[in-house]
Coordinates of C-alpha atoms in Angstrom, one line a residue:
X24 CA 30.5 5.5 -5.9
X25 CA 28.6 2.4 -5.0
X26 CA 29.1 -0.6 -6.5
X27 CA 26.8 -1.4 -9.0
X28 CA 23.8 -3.5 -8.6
X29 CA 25.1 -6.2 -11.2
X30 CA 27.8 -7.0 -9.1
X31 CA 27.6 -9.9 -7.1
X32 CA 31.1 -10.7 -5.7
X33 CA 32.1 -13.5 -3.5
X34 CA 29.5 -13.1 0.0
X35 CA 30.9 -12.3 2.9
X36 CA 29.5 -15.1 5.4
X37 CA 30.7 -15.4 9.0
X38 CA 32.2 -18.6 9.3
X39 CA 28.8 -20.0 11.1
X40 CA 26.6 -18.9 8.6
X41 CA 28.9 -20.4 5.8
X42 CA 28.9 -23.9 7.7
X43 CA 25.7 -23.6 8.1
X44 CA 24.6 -22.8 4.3
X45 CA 27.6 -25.5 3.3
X46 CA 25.8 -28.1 5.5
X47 CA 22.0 -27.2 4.5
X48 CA 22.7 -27.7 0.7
X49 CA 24.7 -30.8 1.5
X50 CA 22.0 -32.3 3.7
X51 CA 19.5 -30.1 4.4
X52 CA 18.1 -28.1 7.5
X53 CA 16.5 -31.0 9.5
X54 CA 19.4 -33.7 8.2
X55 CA 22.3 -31.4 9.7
X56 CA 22.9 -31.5 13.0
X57 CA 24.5 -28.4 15.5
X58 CA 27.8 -30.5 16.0
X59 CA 28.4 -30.9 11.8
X60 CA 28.3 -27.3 11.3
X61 CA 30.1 -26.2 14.8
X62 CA 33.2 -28.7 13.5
X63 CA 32.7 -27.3 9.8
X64 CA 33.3 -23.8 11.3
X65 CA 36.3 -24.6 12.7
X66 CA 34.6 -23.7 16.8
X67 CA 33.2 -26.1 19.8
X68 CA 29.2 -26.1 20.3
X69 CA 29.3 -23.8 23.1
X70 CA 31.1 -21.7 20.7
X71 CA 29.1 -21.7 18.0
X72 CA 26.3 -21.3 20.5
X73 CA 28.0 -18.0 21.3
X74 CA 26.8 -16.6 17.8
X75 CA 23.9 -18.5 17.7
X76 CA 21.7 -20.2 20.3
X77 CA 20.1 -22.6 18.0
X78 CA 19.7 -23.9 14.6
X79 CA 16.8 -22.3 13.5
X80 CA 18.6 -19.0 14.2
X81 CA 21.2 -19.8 11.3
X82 CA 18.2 -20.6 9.2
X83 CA 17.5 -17.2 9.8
X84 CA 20.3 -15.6 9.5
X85 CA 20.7 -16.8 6.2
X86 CA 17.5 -16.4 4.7
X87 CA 17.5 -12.7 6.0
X88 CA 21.1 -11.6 4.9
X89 CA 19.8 -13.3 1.2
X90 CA 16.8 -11.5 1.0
X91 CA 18.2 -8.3 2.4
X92 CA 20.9 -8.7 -0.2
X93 CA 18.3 -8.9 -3.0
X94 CA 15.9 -6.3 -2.0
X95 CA 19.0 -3.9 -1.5
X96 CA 20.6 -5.1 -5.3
X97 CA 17.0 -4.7 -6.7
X98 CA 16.1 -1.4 -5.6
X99 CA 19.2 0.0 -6.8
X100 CA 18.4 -1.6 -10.6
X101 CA 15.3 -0.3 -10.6
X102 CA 16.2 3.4 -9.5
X103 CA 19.1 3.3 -11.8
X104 CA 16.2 2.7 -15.0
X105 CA 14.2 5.7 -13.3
X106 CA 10.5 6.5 -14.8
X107 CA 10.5 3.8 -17.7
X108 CA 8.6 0.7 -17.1
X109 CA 10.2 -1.0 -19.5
X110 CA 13.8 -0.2 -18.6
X111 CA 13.1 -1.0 -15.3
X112 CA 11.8 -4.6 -16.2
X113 CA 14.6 -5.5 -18.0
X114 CA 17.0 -4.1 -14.6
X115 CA 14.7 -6.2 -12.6
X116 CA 14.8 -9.2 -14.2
X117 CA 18.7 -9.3 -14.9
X118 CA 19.4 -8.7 -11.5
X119 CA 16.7 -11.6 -10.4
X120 CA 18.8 -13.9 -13.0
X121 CA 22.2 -12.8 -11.7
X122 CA 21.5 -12.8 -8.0
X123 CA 20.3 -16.7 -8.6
X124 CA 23.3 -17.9 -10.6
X125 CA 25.7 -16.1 -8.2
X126 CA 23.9 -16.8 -5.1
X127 CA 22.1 -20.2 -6.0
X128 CA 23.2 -21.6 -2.9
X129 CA 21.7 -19.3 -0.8
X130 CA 18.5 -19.0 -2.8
X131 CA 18.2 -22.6 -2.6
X132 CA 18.3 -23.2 1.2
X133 CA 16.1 -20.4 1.5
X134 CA 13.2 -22.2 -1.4
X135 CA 13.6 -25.0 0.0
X136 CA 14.0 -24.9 3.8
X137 CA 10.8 -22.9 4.0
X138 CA 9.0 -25.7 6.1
X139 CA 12.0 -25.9 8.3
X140 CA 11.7 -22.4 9.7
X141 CA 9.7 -21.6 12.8
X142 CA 6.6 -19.3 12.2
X143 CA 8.0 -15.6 12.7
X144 CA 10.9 -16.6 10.4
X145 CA 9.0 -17.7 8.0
X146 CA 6.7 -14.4 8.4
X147 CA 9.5 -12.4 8.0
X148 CA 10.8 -14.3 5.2
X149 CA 7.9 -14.0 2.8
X150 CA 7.1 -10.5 3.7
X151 CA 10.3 -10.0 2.1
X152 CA 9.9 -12.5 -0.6
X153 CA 6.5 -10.4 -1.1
X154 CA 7.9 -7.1 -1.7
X155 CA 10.3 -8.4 -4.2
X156 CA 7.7 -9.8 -6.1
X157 CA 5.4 -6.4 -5.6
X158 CA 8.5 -4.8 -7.4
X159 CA 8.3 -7.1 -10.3
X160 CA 4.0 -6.8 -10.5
X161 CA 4.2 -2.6 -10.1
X162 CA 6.5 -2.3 -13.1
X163 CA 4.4 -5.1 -14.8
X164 CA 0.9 -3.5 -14.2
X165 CA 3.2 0.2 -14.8
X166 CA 4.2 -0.9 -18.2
X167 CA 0.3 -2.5 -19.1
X168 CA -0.6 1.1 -18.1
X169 CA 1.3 3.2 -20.0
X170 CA 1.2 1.0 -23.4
X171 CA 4.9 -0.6 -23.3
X172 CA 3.4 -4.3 -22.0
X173 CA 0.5 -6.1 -23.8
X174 CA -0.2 -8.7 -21.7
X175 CA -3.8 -9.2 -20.7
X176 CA -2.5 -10.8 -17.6
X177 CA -0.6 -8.7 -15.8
X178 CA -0.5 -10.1 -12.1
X179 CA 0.1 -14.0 -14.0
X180 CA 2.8 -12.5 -16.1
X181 CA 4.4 -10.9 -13.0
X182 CA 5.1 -14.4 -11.2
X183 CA 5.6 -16.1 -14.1
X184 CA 8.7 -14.1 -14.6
X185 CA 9.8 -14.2 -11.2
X186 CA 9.4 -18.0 -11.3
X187 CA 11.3 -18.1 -14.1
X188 CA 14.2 -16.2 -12.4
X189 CA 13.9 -18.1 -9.6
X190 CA 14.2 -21.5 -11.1
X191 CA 17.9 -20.4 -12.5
X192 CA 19.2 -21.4 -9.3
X193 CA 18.5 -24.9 -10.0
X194 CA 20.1 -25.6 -13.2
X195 CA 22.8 -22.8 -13.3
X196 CA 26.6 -23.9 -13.1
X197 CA 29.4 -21.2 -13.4
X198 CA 31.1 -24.2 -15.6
X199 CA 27.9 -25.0 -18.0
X200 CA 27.5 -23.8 -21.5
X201 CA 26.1 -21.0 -20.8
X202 CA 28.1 -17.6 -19.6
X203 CA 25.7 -15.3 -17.0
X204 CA 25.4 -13.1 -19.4
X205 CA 24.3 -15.3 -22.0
X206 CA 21.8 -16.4 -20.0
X207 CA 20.5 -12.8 -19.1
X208 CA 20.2 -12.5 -23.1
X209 CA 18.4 -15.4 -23.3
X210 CA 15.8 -14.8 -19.9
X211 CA 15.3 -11.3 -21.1
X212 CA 14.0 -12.2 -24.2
X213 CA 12.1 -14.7 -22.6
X214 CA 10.5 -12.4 -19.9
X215 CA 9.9 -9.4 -22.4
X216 CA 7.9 -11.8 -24.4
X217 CA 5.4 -13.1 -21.3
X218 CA 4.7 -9.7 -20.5
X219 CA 4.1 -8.5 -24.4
X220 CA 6.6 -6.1 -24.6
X221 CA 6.2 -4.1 -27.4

């Protein structure tokens, strides 16, 4: 059996790519330089160089294993809530919320590093950023169809939610007053009311 979609365990991160990640939230993509993350994973430049021939290509290869990680957790929650819109909002949404409290790292470099990344990166990127957010507007527009969401706004409601969702990462601390699932109670209720769930 697979593990479930509202699992997000500790990620496993070649030592590269965890430099890497440790060093762009620390300082950011253009403040960290090829040396600081070689010596953070423990090899020599031409080593690290070995696994990847530049900087940009450990941008990448963390913005790509993130939002491969996503999509893959996403689709699973919403096949698990099969042909009910509303259902498969609420699956969407917590795992949105959970993947950016347990992954805020991650989500953060890859917000906020956008700029940073070379053109077909940042093609790639948002293609897959886009069909996320198609997942989120289908079962929005789904629900508007079939009477569960009231929202005159469907497409507005869509990335309002997502932006919500999103903007966990920023805030979120596994030490704050509020436990994940807490906050899933509370984001749920929040999202279910911007789309007019009935």
């Amino acid at each position: 059996m697979s593990e479930s979609w509202r699992s997000f365990g500790e990620q496993r991160l070649s030592a590269p790519l965890a430099a890497a990640l440790a060093c762009f939230v620390e300082q950011g993509y253009h403040g960290t330089t090829i040396r600081r993350i070689a010596e953070r994973a423990g090899l020599s430049v031409p080593g690290l160089y070995h696994h990847y021939p530049s900087k940009q290509a450990l941008l990448e290869g963390l913005v790509m294993t993130v939002m491969h990680e996503l999509l893959d957790h996403t689709r699973r929650a919403a096949a698990e809530a099969g042909d009910d819109p509303g259902r498969r909002f609420d699956n969407i949404v917590e795992c949105l919320l959970r993947f950016h409290m347990h992954r805020r790292d991650q989500a953060f470099v890859a917000s906020t590093e956008i700029r940073g990344m070379d053109p077909g990166v940042r093609g790639a990127y948002i293609a897959l950023r886009d069909e996320q957010q198609r997942m989120v507007d289908d079962t929005v527009r789904e629900g508007v169809d079939r009477g569960a969401f009231a929202t005159p706004y469907p497409r507005d409601a869509g990335r309002a939610v997502t932006t919500m969702c999103v903007a966990v990462s920023s805030w979120y601390r596994p030490d704050g007053e509020l436990s994940p699932d807490e906050v899933v109670e509370h984001y749920l209720a929040l999202c279910r009311a911007t789309v007019g769930a009935r």
